[in-house]
Short mmCIF file of C-alpha atoms in Angstrom, two decimals:
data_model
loop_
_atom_site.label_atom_id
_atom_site.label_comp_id
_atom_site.label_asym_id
_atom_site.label_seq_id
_atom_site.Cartn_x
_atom_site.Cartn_y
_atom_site.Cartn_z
CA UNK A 1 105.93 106.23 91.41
CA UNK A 2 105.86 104.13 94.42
CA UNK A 3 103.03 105.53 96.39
CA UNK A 4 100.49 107.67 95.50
CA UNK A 5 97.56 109.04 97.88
CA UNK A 6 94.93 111.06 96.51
CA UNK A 7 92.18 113.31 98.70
CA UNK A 8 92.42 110.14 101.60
CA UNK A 9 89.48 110.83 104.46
CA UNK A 10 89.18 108.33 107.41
CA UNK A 11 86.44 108.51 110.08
CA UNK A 12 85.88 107.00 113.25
CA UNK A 13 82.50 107.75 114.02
CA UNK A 14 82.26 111.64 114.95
CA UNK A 15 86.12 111.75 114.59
CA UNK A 16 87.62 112.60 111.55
CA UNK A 17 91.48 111.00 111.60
CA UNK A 18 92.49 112.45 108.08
CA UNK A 19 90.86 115.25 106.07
CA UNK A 20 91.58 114.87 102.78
CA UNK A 21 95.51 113.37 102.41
CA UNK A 22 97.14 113.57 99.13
CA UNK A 23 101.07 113.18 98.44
CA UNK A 24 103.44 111.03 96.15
CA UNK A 25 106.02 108.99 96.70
CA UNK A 26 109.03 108.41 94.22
CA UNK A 27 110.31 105.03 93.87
CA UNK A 28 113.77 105.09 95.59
CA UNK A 29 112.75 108.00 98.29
CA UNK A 30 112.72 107.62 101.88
CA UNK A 31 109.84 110.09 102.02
CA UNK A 32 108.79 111.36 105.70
CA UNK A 33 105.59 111.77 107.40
CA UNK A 34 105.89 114.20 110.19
CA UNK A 35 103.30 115.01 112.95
CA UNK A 36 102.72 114.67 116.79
CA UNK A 37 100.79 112.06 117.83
CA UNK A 38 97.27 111.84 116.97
CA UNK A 39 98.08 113.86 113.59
CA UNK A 40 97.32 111.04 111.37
CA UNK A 41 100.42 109.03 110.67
CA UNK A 42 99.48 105.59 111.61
CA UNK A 43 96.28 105.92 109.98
CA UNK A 44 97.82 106.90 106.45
CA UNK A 45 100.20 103.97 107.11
CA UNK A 46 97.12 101.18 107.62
CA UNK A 47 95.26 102.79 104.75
CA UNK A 48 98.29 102.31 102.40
CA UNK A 49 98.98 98.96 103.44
CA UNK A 50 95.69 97.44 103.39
CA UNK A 51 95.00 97.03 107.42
CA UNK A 52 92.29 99.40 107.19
CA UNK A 53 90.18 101.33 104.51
CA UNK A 54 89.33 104.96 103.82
CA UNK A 55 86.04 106.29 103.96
CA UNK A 56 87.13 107.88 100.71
CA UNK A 57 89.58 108.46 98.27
CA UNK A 58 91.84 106.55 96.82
CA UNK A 59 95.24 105.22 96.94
CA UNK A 60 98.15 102.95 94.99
CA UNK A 61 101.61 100.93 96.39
CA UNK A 62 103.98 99.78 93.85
CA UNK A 63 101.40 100.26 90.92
CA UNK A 64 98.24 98.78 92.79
CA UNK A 65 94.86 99.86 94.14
CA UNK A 66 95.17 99.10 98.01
CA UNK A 67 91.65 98.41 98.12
CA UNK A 68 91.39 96.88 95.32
CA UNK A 69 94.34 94.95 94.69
CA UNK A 70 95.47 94.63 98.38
CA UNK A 71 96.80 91.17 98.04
CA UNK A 72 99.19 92.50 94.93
CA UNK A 73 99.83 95.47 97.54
CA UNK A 74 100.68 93.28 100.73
CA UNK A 75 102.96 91.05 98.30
CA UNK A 76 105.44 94.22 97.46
CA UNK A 77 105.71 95.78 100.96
CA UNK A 78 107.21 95.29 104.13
CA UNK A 79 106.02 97.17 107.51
CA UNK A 80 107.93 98.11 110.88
CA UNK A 81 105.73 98.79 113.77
CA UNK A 82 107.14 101.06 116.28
CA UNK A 83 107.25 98.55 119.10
CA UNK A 84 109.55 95.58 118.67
CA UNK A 85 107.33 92.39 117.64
CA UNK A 86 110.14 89.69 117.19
CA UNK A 87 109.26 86.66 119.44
CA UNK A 88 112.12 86.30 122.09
CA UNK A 89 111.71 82.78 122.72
CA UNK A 90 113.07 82.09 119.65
CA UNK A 91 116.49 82.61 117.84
CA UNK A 92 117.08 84.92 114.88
CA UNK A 93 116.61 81.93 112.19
CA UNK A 94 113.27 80.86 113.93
CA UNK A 95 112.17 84.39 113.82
CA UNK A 96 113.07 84.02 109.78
CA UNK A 97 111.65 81.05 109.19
CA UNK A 98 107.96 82.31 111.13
CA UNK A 99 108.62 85.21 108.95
CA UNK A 100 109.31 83.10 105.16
CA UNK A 101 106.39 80.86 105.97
CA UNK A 102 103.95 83.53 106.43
CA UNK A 103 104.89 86.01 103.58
CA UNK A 104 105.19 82.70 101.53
CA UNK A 105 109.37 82.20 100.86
CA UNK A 106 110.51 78.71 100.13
CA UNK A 107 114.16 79.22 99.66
CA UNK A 108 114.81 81.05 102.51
CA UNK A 109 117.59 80.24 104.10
CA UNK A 110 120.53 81.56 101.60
CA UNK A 111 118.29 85.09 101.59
CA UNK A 112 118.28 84.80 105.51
CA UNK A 113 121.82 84.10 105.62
CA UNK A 114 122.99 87.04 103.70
CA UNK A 115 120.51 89.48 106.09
CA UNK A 116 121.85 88.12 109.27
CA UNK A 117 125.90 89.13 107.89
CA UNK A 118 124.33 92.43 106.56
CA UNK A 119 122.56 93.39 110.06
CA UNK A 120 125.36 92.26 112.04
CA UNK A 121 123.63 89.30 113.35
CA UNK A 122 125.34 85.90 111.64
CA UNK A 123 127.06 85.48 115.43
CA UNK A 124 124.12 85.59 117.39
CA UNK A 125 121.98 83.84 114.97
CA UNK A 126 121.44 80.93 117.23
CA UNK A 127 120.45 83.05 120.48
CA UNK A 128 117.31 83.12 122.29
CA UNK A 129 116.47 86.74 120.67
CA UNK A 130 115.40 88.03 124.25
CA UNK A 131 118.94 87.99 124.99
CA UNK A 132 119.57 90.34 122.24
CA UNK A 133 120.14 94.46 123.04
CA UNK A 134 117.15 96.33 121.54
CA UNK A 135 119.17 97.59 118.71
CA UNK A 136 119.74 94.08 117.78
CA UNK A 137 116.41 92.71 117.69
CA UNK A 138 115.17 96.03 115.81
CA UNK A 139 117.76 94.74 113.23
CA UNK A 140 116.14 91.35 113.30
CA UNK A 141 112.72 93.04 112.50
CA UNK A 142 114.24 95.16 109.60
CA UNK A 143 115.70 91.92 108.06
CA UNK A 144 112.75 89.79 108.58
CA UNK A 145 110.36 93.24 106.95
CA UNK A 146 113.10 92.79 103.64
CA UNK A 147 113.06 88.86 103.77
CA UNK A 148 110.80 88.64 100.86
CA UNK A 149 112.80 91.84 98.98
CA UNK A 150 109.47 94.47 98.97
CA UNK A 151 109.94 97.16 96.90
CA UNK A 152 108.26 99.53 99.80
CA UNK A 153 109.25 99.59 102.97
CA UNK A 154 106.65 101.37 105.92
CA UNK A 155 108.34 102.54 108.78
CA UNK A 156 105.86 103.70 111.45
CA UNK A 157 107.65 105.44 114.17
CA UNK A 158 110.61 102.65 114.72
CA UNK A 159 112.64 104.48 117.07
CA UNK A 160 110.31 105.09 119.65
CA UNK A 161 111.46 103.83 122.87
CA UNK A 162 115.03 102.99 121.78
CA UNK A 163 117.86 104.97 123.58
CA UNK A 164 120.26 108.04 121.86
CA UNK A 165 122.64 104.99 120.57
CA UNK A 166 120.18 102.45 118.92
CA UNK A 167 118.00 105.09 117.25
CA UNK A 168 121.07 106.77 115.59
CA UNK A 169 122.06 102.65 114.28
CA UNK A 170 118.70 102.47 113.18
CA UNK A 171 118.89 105.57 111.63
CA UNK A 172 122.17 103.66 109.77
CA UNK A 173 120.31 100.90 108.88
CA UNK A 174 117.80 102.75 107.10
CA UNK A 175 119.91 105.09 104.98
CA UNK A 176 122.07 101.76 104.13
CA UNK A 177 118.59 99.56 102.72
CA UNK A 178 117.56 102.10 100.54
CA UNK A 179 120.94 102.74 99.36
CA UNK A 180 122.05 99.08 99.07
CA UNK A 181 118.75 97.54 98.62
CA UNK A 182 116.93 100.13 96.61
CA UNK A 183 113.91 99.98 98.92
CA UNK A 184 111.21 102.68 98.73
CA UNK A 185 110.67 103.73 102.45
CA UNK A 186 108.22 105.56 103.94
CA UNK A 187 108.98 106.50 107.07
CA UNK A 188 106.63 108.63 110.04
CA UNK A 189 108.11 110.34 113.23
CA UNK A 190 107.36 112.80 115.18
CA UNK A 191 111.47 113.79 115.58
CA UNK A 192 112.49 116.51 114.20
CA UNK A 193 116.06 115.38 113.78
CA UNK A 194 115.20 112.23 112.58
CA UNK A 195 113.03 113.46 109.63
CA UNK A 196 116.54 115.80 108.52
CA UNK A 197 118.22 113.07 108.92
CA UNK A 198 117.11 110.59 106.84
CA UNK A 199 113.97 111.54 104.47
CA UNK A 200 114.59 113.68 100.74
CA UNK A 201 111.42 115.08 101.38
CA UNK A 202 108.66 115.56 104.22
CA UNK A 203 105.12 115.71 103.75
CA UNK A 204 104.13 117.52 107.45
CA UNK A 205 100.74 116.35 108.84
CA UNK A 206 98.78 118.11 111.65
CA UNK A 207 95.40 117.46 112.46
CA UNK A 208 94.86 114.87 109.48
CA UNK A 209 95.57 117.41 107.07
CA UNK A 210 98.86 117.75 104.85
CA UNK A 211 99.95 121.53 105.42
CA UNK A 212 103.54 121.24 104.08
CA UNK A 213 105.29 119.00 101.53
CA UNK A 214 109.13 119.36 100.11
CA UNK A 215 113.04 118.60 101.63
CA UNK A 216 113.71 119.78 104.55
CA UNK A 217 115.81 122.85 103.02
CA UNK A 218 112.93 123.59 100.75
CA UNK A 219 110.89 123.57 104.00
CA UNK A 220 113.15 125.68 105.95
CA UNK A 221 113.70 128.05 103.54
CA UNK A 222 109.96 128.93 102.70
CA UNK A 223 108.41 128.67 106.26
CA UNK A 224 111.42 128.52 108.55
CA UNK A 225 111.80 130.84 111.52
CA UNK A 226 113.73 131.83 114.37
CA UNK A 227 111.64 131.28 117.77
CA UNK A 228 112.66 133.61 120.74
CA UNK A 229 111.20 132.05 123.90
CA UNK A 230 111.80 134.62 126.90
CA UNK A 231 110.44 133.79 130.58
CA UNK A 232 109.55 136.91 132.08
CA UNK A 233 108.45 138.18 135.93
CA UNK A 234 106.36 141.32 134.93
CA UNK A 235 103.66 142.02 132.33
CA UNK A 236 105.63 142.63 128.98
CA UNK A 237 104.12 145.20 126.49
CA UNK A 238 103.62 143.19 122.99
CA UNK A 239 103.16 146.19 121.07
CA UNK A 240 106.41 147.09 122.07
CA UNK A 241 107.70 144.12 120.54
CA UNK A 242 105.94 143.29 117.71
CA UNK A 243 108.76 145.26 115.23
CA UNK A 244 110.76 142.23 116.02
CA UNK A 245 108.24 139.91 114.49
CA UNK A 246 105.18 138.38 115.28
CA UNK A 247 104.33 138.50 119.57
CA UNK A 248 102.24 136.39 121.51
CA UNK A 249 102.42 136.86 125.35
CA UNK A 250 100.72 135.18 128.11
CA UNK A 251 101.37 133.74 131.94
CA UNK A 252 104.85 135.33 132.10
CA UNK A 253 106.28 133.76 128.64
CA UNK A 254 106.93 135.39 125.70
CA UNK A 255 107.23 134.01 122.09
CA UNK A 256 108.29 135.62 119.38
CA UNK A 257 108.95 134.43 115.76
CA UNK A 258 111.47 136.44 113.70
CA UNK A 259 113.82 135.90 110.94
CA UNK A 260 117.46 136.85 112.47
CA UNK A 261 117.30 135.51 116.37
CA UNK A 262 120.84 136.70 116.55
CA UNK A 263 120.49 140.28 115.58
CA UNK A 264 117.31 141.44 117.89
CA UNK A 265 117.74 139.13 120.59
CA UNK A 266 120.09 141.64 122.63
CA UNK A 267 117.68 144.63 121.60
CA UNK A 268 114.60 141.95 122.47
CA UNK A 269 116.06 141.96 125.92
CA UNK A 270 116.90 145.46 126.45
CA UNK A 271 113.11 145.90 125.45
CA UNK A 272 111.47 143.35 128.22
CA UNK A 273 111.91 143.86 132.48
CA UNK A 274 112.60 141.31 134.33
CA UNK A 275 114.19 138.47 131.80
CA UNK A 276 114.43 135.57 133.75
CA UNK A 277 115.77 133.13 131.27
CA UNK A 278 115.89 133.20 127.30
CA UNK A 279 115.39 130.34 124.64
CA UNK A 280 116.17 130.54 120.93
CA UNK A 281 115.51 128.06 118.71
CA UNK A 282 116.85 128.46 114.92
CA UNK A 283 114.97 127.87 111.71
CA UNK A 284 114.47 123.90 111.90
CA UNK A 285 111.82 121.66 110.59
CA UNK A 286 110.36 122.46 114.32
CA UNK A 287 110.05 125.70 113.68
CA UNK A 288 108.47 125.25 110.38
CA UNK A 289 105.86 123.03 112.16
CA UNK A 290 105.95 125.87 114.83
CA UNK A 291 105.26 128.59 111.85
CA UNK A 292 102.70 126.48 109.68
CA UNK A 293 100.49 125.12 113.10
CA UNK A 294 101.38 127.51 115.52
CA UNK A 295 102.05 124.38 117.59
CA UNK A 296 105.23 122.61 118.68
CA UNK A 297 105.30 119.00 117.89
CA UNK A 298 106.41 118.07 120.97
CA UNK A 299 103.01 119.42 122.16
CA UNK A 300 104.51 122.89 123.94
CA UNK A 301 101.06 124.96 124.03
CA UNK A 302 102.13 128.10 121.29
CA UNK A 303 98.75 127.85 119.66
CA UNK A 304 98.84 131.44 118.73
CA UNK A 305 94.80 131.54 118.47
CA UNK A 306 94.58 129.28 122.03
CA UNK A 307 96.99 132.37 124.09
CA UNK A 308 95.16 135.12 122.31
CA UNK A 309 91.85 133.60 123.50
CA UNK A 310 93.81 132.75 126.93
CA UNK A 311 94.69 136.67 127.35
CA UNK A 312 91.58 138.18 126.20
CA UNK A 313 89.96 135.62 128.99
CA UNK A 314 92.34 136.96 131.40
CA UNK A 315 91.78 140.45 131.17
CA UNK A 316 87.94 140.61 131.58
#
């Protein structure tokens, strides 16, 4: 097993950042930890790599206590921030070097060498990296995270930022390490697409709490659903409605969550006045998210508890 979390709990003071975190990782996954921001993903991350430590629980990397044995952990892993932190003063091979002097590589070079031709980068090896596009110097930081071969690589949120083109490369990049490299990778993001993309499994965190944990068909399967998002000029009756699945209704917008979007929708509309435009989203890891937290990820206020409490305000 290559990670292993068990009951984690980090406070800040009055704030509680996780609540109680436990998943596995199997050596050779790339293993996803999905959330929106705030949900506890960069915390988990500097817990299991030794930048910070819980206020309880416990947790192992590659065999080892991270409290404990940090300096065993810190010698097996290799970590990708999500903003770019190559220096762009210097070329590629300076960037290596700063890199093989710090994690403690003498014979450098031919490993260097061979990273460079594998990223694409042996040409431009000898560049200022600010000249470099931003898919080139993320390369650069994925070579220098793998110069000193880690068995775990941490991933936190590396395609923020990056445009449609570099984050699908990246996404490239990773599926070819842990294929060609046999690197471990944990990986967080709060895209949907991303996490289906790359990771066998997804361990979904909201509010520092793990609520979900399989693939992303396992996922789908047990707590996907369709979402029917209709934008509507008069007051809709939800009672109406609710035989198409479950109804929440507030400030002309309607959401409903039904298995099927295809086969009610035209009956959903023939059912509501004054349809002004209609959204369906299909059973996606969104929608799990939607399902499990009643809250999209990208922060779209569905909180099924927060309208309810929003109507029942309205209408005294």
């Amino acid at each position: 097993m290559a990670i292993r979390a068990e009951d984690l709990r980090k406070r800040y003071g009055d704030v509680v950042a996780l609540d109680g975190v436990t998943f596995h990782v199997e050596k050779g996954e790339v293993f996803g930890l999905l959330g929106p921001n705030g949900a506890g993903k960069t915390t988990t991350i500097k817990i299991l790599t030794g930048l910070t430590r819980p206020t309880s629980g416990r947790a192992w990397v590659a065999g080892f206590d991270v409290v404990k044995e940090a300096r065993e952990v810190k010698k097996r892993i290799g970590w990708i921030a999500s903003e770019v932190i190559v220096d762009d003063e210097l070329t590629a091979w300076e960037n290596l070097e700063i890199q093989a002097r710090l994690v403690g590589v003498r014979d450098w070079r031919e490993r260097a060498g061979e990273l460079l031709k594998y990223f694409g980068l042996w040409e431009a090896a000898g560049r200022p990296v600010g000249k470099y596009s931003t898919g080139m110097r993320k390369r650069l930081e994925v070579a220098m995270a793998l110069l000193h071969g880690p068995e775990v690589l941490f991933m936190d949120e590396p395609t923020v930022g990056l445009d449609v083109g570099a984050r699908v490369g990246l996404w490239e990049v990773v599926k070819s390490i842990n294929r060609d490299f046999g690197v471990t990778v944990l990986l967080t993001t709060h895209y949907m697409e991303e996490a289906e993309a790359l990771c066998n499994r997804v361990a979904i965190i909201n509010r520092g709490r793990i609520v979900a944990v399989g693939t992303p068909d396992e996922l789908k399967a047990k707590y996907g659903v369709d979402v029917i998002e209709l934008e509507v000029s008069g007051r809709p009756d939800v009672a109406s409605l609710s035989k198409f699945g479950e109804v929440v209704a507030v400030d002309g917008r309607i959401v409903i969550k039904t298995r099927g979007a295809e086969e009610v929708l035209p009956e959903v509309v023939k059912a509501v006045e004054g349809v002004k435009s209609v959204k369906v989203k299909k059973a996606s890891l969104d929608t799990v998210f939607i399902n499990l937290t009643g809250a999209s990820i990208e922060g779209e206020q569905t909180d099924i508890r927060q309208l309810y409490m929003r109507i029942r305000r309205a209408r005294r």
